[in-house]
Amino acid sequence: MIDAAAVAEENGRRLDAHERELDVLRTALAARGIDAAAAVAEVARFSVAAPSWALGTGGTRFGRFAGGGEPRTIEEKIDDVAALNGLTGANRTISLHIPWDEPDDPAGVLAHARERGIRFDAINSNTFQDNPSTTAGGVVSYKFGSLCHTDPSVRREAIAHHRHVVELGTALGCRALSVWLADGTSYPGQGSLRGQFERVADGLREIHASLPADWRLLIEHKPYEPAFYATVNSDWGSSLLLAQAAGERAMCLVDLGHHLPNTNVEQIVSRLAMVGRLGGFHFNDARYGDDDLTVGSARPYQLFLIMLELLEAGDGRMPDVAYMIDASHNLKDPLEDLIQSTDALQHALALALCVNRDELADAQERNDPAWAGEVLHQAFRTDVRPLVAAARVRNGAALEPVATYRALGYRHAAIAARGSGTRATGL
Ligand code: PSV
Ligand code: MN
């Protein structure tokens, strides 16, 4: 547990310096027509879900080097997210992955989360692995895909699994189902490109039809891995076609690592928002492929431009989209990585809020790319850390969350309570 009084005490030592820095920034921003108080309020309103599967140490296919004190149960995962939220004030929800997080007692899990001020975000299905609870006890296999499969009994089980996930999510208060399918082919000729796509569209339509009225279906694309020749939902165009085929409440989910090299992701965000089909985000960062690195660690300027497109879509506010972090921490303490990812999102949002959007629109109207660049850079080169810190203080969180996390000894306490050899479920 992260004790709010201990956080306040840690903040106390830094508060004077913080207020001085905030004052200077407030004046500088006012001169540029930016209201610092409004920016702080918008950053404070922002929240991003923590994925249940990123509370343990990630690995690669070459190895996994677990740290200590990993959560052993879904309740301990919720405890970790509550601790994270106590430090950032911006992780008010957890996103579960089924069956990795299949609870024996959903009502008990809901009560546990409520007591800690944590809610449940979009819930994820899993038909990219074979698990007894998703394959009718091993009667079917997803080796050759799930909704795309040529065998109708495999498709039926995959749909039954999704219905089960929705039922469970309903008991937990979720309002969205996230579907990432590994469906596709690894070799040319292995399957019909069109047949697979049509079967997936049919399956998603069925899943959409059985959603409760206030739910959304989030469809996540990815160009390759594990399918290395042709993934069914390979890009935003395919994703949009699938969403349109599935139904009105089907939306596209953008994972920042799921694009071919040099793709202009902010343009994809703009397009999907334009047609009303932007439904969710999986934030992470990447240099080469689906690297699942700490948000903002490799391409901070891209993140800033994405935030700007989101503000554009929300007319100056972050639109109602399911935001989640989908990172993997091979080397760092998972909670420290999640703190840094959350901080990077808050920071990129604060930078985007410092863009004078009227001035930018004016430069665009006048066909003045140099001035448009000046407007962007004036914001991007501002040190907005005092705005982010102020948003955190407003939410009762830490001025400096990583330093506070270490000072409060959360990991040491977790190792003492849970042991040093525990392994959280997930990939
Ligand atoms: C697939 O690479 C993905 O991004 C999907 O969101 C999965 O649900 C998640 O990673 C699993 O780790
Ligand atoms: Mn993802």
Short mmCIF file of C-alpha atoms in Angstrom, two decimals, residues 44-336:
data_model
loop_
_atom_site.label_atom_id
_atom_site.label_comp_id
_atom_site.label_asym_id
_atom_site.label_seq_id
_atom_site.Cartn_x
_atom_site.Cartn_y
_atom_site.Cartn_z
CA ALA A 44 -5.32 15.98 -13.82
CA ARG A 45 -8.47 14.68 -15.55
CA PHE A 46 -6.46 12.27 -17.70
CA SER A 47 -6.19 8.64 -16.64
CA VAL A 48 -4.63 5.65 -18.36
CA ALA A 49 -5.37 2.02 -17.50
CA ALA A 50 -2.62 -0.23 -16.21
CA PRO A 51 -2.55 -3.65 -17.89
CA SER A 52 -2.76 -6.50 -15.41
CA TRP A 53 -0.10 -8.40 -17.36
CA ALA A 54 2.52 -5.67 -17.06
CA LEU A 55 2.78 -5.84 -13.29
CA GLY A 56 5.24 -8.70 -13.57
CA THR A 57 8.59 -8.66 -15.32
CA GLY A 58 8.31 -9.05 -19.06
CA GLY A 59 10.55 -11.29 -21.07
CA THR A 60 11.63 -12.03 -24.58
CA ARG A 61 11.53 -15.41 -26.27
CA PHE A 62 15.13 -15.77 -25.13
CA GLY A 63 14.52 -15.45 -21.43
CA ARG A 64 12.77 -13.84 -18.54
CA PHE A 65 14.59 -12.38 -15.58
CA ALA A 66 11.95 -11.89 -12.93
CA GLY A 67 12.39 -9.30 -10.22
CA GLY A 68 10.99 -9.93 -6.77
CA GLY A 69 7.60 -9.44 -5.22
CA GLU A 70 5.54 -9.95 -8.37
CA PRO A 71 1.79 -10.14 -7.71
CA ARG A 72 0.56 -13.72 -7.26
CA THR A 73 -3.15 -13.07 -7.54
CA ILE A 74 -5.54 -10.69 -9.22
CA GLU A 75 -6.07 -9.00 -5.83
CA GLU A 76 -2.32 -8.33 -5.57
CA LYS A 77 -2.33 -6.96 -9.11
CA ILE A 78 -5.07 -4.56 -8.03
CA ASP A 79 -2.98 -3.64 -4.98
CA ASP A 80 -0.06 -2.77 -7.28
CA VAL A 81 -2.27 -0.60 -9.48
CA ALA A 82 -3.65 1.16 -6.41
CA ALA A 83 -0.05 1.86 -5.35
CA LEU A 84 0.76 3.11 -8.85
CA ASN A 85 -2.27 5.36 -8.81
CA GLY A 86 -1.33 6.65 -5.37
CA LEU A 87 1.91 7.90 -6.90
CA THR A 88 0.73 9.13 -10.31
CA GLY A 89 -2.94 9.97 -9.68
CA ALA A 90 -3.47 8.93 -13.30
CA ASN A 91 -3.99 5.14 -13.25
CA ARG A 92 -7.50 4.83 -11.89
CA THR A 93 -8.34 1.66 -13.80
CA ILE A 94 -6.90 -1.78 -14.49
CA SER A 95 -7.34 -3.72 -17.72
CA LEU A 96 -7.71 -7.48 -17.28
CA HIS A 97 -6.69 -10.22 -19.71
CA ILE A 98 -8.78 -13.40 -19.70
CA PRO A 99 -8.00 -16.21 -18.93
CA TRP A 100 -4.76 -14.94 -17.36
CA ASP A 101 -6.89 -13.07 -14.81
CA GLU A 102 -9.90 -15.37 -14.58
CA PRO A 103 -11.28 -14.66 -11.09
CA ASP A 104 -12.90 -17.36 -8.95
CA ASP A 105 -15.00 -14.74 -7.22
CA PRO A 106 -15.75 -11.71 -9.45
CA ALA A 107 -17.86 -10.01 -6.76
CA GLY A 108 -15.01 -10.33 -4.26
CA VAL A 109 -12.52 -8.94 -6.80
CA LEU A 110 -14.85 -6.04 -7.52
CA ALA A 111 -15.14 -5.26 -3.82
CA HIS A 112 -11.35 -5.48 -3.40
CA ALA A 113 -10.84 -2.99 -6.24
CA ARG A 114 -13.56 -0.63 -5.00
CA GLU A 115 -11.99 -0.45 -1.55
CA ARG A 116 -8.79 0.71 -3.21
CA GLY A 117 -10.44 3.21 -5.55
CA ILE A 118 -9.64 1.18 -8.69
CA ARG A 119 -12.14 0.45 -11.49
CA PHE A 120 -12.00 -2.01 -14.39
CA ASP A 121 -11.24 -0.74 -17.88
CA ALA A 122 -11.58 -2.52 -21.23
CA ILE A 123 -11.29 -6.28 -20.76
CA ASN A 124 -9.12 -8.35 -23.12
CA SER A 125 -9.84 -11.74 -24.66
CA ASN A 126 -7.17 -14.27 -25.55
CA THR A 127 -7.46 -16.65 -28.48
CA PHE A 128 -3.77 -16.42 -29.32
CA GLN A 129 -2.93 -19.22 -26.92
CA ASP A 130 -4.59 -22.54 -26.14
CA ASN A 131 -5.98 -22.59 -22.63
CA PRO A 132 -8.37 -25.27 -21.31
CA SER A 133 -10.97 -22.63 -20.45
CA THR A 134 -10.96 -21.16 -23.97
CA THR A 135 -10.68 -24.35 -26.02
CA ALA A 136 -13.45 -26.44 -24.45
CA GLY A 137 -10.86 -28.29 -22.42
CA GLY A 138 -8.56 -28.86 -25.38
CA VAL A 139 -11.20 -30.04 -27.85
CA VAL A 140 -10.21 -27.27 -30.28
CA SER A 141 -6.92 -25.45 -30.91
CA TYR A 142 -6.10 -21.93 -32.06
CA LYS A 143 -2.88 -23.01 -33.73
CA PHE A 144 -4.32 -22.04 -37.13
CA GLY A 145 -6.29 -19.07 -35.90
CA SER A 146 -9.52 -18.44 -34.05
CA LEU A 147 -12.24 -16.40 -35.76
CA CYS A 148 -10.48 -16.92 -39.11
CA HIS A 149 -10.35 -20.69 -38.73
CA THR A 150 -11.68 -22.92 -41.50
CA ASP A 151 -13.31 -25.21 -38.91
CA PRO A 152 -16.63 -23.79 -37.66
CA SER A 153 -16.26 -25.52 -34.28
CA VAL A 154 -13.07 -23.52 -33.59
CA ARG A 155 -14.83 -20.31 -34.56
CA ARG A 156 -17.75 -21.23 -32.29
CA GLU A 157 -15.44 -21.77 -29.30
CA ALA A 158 -13.66 -18.48 -29.98
CA ILE A 159 -16.99 -16.64 -29.99
CA ALA A 160 -18.08 -18.46 -26.82
CA HIS A 161 -14.85 -17.30 -25.14
CA HIS A 162 -15.54 -13.69 -26.10
CA ARG A 163 -19.08 -13.96 -24.73
CA HIS A 164 -17.70 -15.31 -21.48
CA VAL A 165 -15.22 -12.40 -21.26
CA VAL A 166 -18.07 -9.92 -21.77
CA GLU A 167 -20.16 -11.61 -19.08
CA LEU A 168 -17.30 -11.43 -16.65
CA GLY A 169 -16.56 -7.82 -17.62
CA THR A 170 -20.19 -6.93 -17.04
CA ALA A 171 -19.95 -8.29 -13.48
CA LEU A 172 -16.87 -6.10 -12.96
CA GLY A 173 -18.34 -2.91 -14.43
CA CYS A 174 -16.33 -2.89 -17.68
CA ARG A 175 -17.74 -1.14 -20.74
CA ALA A 176 -15.42 -2.35 -23.51
CA LEU A 177 -14.02 -5.56 -24.93
CA SER A 178 -10.55 -5.40 -26.52
CA VAL A 179 -9.89 -7.97 -29.19
CA TRP A 180 -6.46 -8.63 -30.58
CA LEU A 181 -6.35 -11.69 -32.81
CA ALA A 182 -3.19 -13.48 -33.80
CA ASP A 183 -5.13 -14.78 -36.83
CA GLY A 184 -3.30 -14.90 -40.12
CA THR A 185 -0.83 -16.96 -42.08
CA SER A 186 2.91 -17.41 -41.82
CA TYR A 187 3.43 -18.76 -45.33
CA PRO A 188 2.17 -17.62 -48.74
CA GLY A 189 -0.64 -19.86 -49.89
CA GLN A 190 -1.34 -21.17 -46.38
CA GLY A 191 -4.84 -19.69 -46.29
CA SER A 192 -7.24 -17.62 -48.33
CA LEU A 193 -6.60 -13.93 -47.65
CA ARG A 194 -10.20 -13.10 -48.46
CA GLY A 195 -11.77 -16.13 -46.78
CA GLN A 196 -9.92 -15.45 -43.53
CA PHE A 197 -10.89 -11.81 -43.52
CA GLU A 198 -14.56 -12.56 -44.18
CA ARG A 199 -14.69 -15.16 -41.41
CA VAL A 200 -13.12 -12.73 -38.93
CA ALA A 201 -15.61 -10.02 -39.98
CA ASP A 202 -18.49 -12.49 -39.43
CA GLY A 203 -17.14 -13.48 -36.02
CA LEU A 204 -16.71 -9.90 -34.89
CA ARG A 205 -20.24 -9.10 -36.09
CA GLU A 206 -21.56 -11.92 -33.90
CA ILE A 207 -19.56 -10.78 -30.90
CA HIS A 208 -20.71 -7.18 -31.44
CA ALA A 209 -24.33 -8.31 -31.68
CA SER A 210 -24.16 -9.91 -28.26
CA LEU A 211 -22.58 -6.91 -26.47
CA PRO A 212 -24.58 -5.10 -23.79
CA ALA A 213 -26.02 -1.80 -25.06
CA ASP A 214 -23.44 0.42 -23.34
CA TRP A 215 -20.39 -1.58 -24.44
CA ARG A 216 -17.87 -0.94 -27.21
CA LEU A 217 -15.91 -3.48 -29.18
CA LEU A 218 -12.27 -2.41 -29.59
CA ILE A 219 -10.45 -4.02 -32.49
CA GLU A 220 -6.64 -3.95 -32.39
CA HIS A 221 -4.51 -4.31 -35.51
CA LYS A 222 -0.90 -5.46 -35.83
CA PRO A 223 1.10 -6.03 -39.03
CA TYR A 224 3.00 -9.18 -38.11
CA GLU A 225 3.89 -11.51 -35.22
CA PRO A 226 2.94 -14.23 -34.66
CA ALA A 227 1.66 -14.43 -38.24
CA PHE A 228 4.68 -13.60 -40.40
CA TYR A 229 3.18 -13.56 -43.88
CA ALA A 230 -0.27 -12.00 -43.59
CA THR A 231 -2.03 -11.00 -40.40
CA VAL A 232 -5.80 -10.74 -40.95
CA ASN A 233 -6.11 -7.42 -39.12
CA SER A 234 -2.78 -6.07 -40.27
CA ASP A 235 -3.27 -2.30 -40.44
CA TRP A 236 -5.65 0.55 -39.67
CA GLY A 237 -7.42 0.15 -43.02
CA SER A 238 -8.23 -3.51 -42.33
CA SER A 239 -9.16 -2.58 -38.79
CA LEU A 240 -11.57 0.08 -40.00
CA LEU A 241 -13.13 -2.34 -42.50
CA LEU A 242 -13.60 -4.87 -39.71
CA ALA A 243 -15.09 -2.27 -37.37
CA GLN A 244 -17.49 -1.13 -40.06
CA ALA A 245 -18.47 -4.72 -40.76
CA ALA A 246 -18.91 -5.56 -37.08
CA GLY A 247 -21.30 -2.77 -36.18
CA GLU A 248 -21.81 0.74 -34.90
CA ARG A 249 -20.13 0.27 -31.55
CA ALA A 250 -17.06 -1.38 -33.01
CA MET A 251 -14.02 0.90 -32.86
CA CYS A 252 -10.37 0.66 -33.78
CA LEU A 253 -7.69 0.43 -31.14
CA VAL A 254 -4.25 1.82 -31.92
CA ASP A 255 -1.24 0.18 -30.27
CA LEU A 256 1.76 2.43 -30.87
CA GLY A 257 4.03 -0.55 -31.55
CA HIS A 258 1.77 -2.11 -34.18
CA HIS A 259 2.86 -0.27 -37.32
CA LEU A 260 5.35 -0.90 -40.05
CA PRO A 261 8.53 1.23 -39.79
CA ASN A 262 8.07 4.96 -40.34
CA THR A 263 4.28 4.84 -40.37
CA ASN A 264 2.75 8.21 -39.56
CA VAL A 265 0.77 7.15 -36.50
CA GLU A 266 -0.64 10.61 -35.74
CA GLN A 267 -2.21 10.63 -39.19
CA ILE A 268 -3.89 7.29 -38.43
CA VAL A 269 -5.22 8.78 -35.21
CA SER A 270 -6.60 11.74 -37.13
CA ARG A 271 -8.26 9.54 -39.77
CA LEU A 272 -9.91 7.20 -37.26
CA ALA A 273 -11.13 10.10 -35.14
CA MET A 274 -12.48 11.81 -38.27
CA VAL A 275 -14.73 8.83 -39.06
CA GLY A 276 -15.75 8.33 -35.43
CA ARG A 277 -14.01 4.97 -35.06
CA LEU A 278 -11.14 5.76 -32.72
CA GLY A 279 -11.92 3.65 -29.67
CA GLY A 280 -8.76 2.87 -27.79
CA PHE A 281 -5.03 3.18 -27.34
CA HIS A 282 -2.29 0.88 -26.23
CA PHE A 283 0.60 3.17 -25.38
CA ASN A 284 4.19 2.02 -25.48
CA ASP A 285 7.21 2.96 -27.56
CA ALA A 286 9.30 1.30 -30.21
CA ARG A 287 12.41 1.76 -32.28
CA TYR A 288 12.24 -1.34 -34.48
CA GLY A 289 8.99 -3.28 -34.14
CA ASP A 290 6.57 -4.17 -31.38
CA ASP A 291 9.24 -3.38 -28.81
CA ASP A 292 6.82 -2.56 -25.95
CA LEU A 293 9.25 -0.04 -24.47
CA THR A 294 8.48 2.60 -21.86
CA VAL A 295 6.10 5.20 -23.32
CA GLY A 296 7.95 8.21 -24.69
CA SER A 297 11.39 6.62 -24.36
CA ALA A 298 12.19 6.32 -28.07
CA ARG A 299 10.00 8.81 -29.97
CA PRO A 300 8.77 11.56 -27.68
CA TYR A 301 7.99 13.93 -30.56
CA GLN A 302 5.65 11.39 -32.13
CA LEU A 303 3.85 11.05 -28.80
CA PHE A 304 3.47 14.83 -28.60
CA LEU A 305 1.97 14.93 -32.11
CA ILE A 306 -0.41 12.09 -31.24
CA MET A 307 -1.58 13.99 -28.16
CA LEU A 308 -2.12 17.03 -30.34
CA GLU A 309 -4.33 15.01 -32.69
CA LEU A 310 -6.27 13.71 -29.71
CA LEU A 311 -6.84 17.26 -28.47
CA GLU A 312 -7.89 18.19 -31.98
CA ALA A 313 -10.43 15.34 -31.95
CA GLY A 314 -11.68 16.38 -28.51
CA ASP A 315 -11.74 20.10 -29.27
CA GLY A 316 -9.05 20.90 -26.72
CA ARG A 317 -9.83 18.02 -24.33
CA MET A 318 -8.82 14.38 -24.37
CA PRO A 319 -11.62 12.49 -26.13
CA ASP A 320 -13.54 9.64 -24.52
CA VAL A 321 -11.27 6.81 -25.64
CA ALA A 322 -10.01 3.76 -23.70
CA TYR A 323 -6.40 4.65 -22.89
CA MET A 324 -4.10 1.88 -21.70
CA ILE A 325 -0.38 1.26 -21.35
CA ASP A 326 0.76 -1.90 -23.15
CA ALA A 327 4.45 -2.09 -22.31
CA SER A 328 6.73 -4.87 -21.19
CA HIS A 329 9.54 -4.35 -18.74
CA ASN A 330 12.42 -6.73 -19.25
CA LEU A 331 14.91 -4.86 -17.17
CA LYS A 332 13.10 -2.35 -14.98
CA ASP A 333 10.93 -2.78 -11.91
CA PRO A 334 7.48 -3.04 -13.56
CA LEU A 335 5.97 -0.39 -11.32
CA GLU A 336 8.80 2.05 -11.99
#
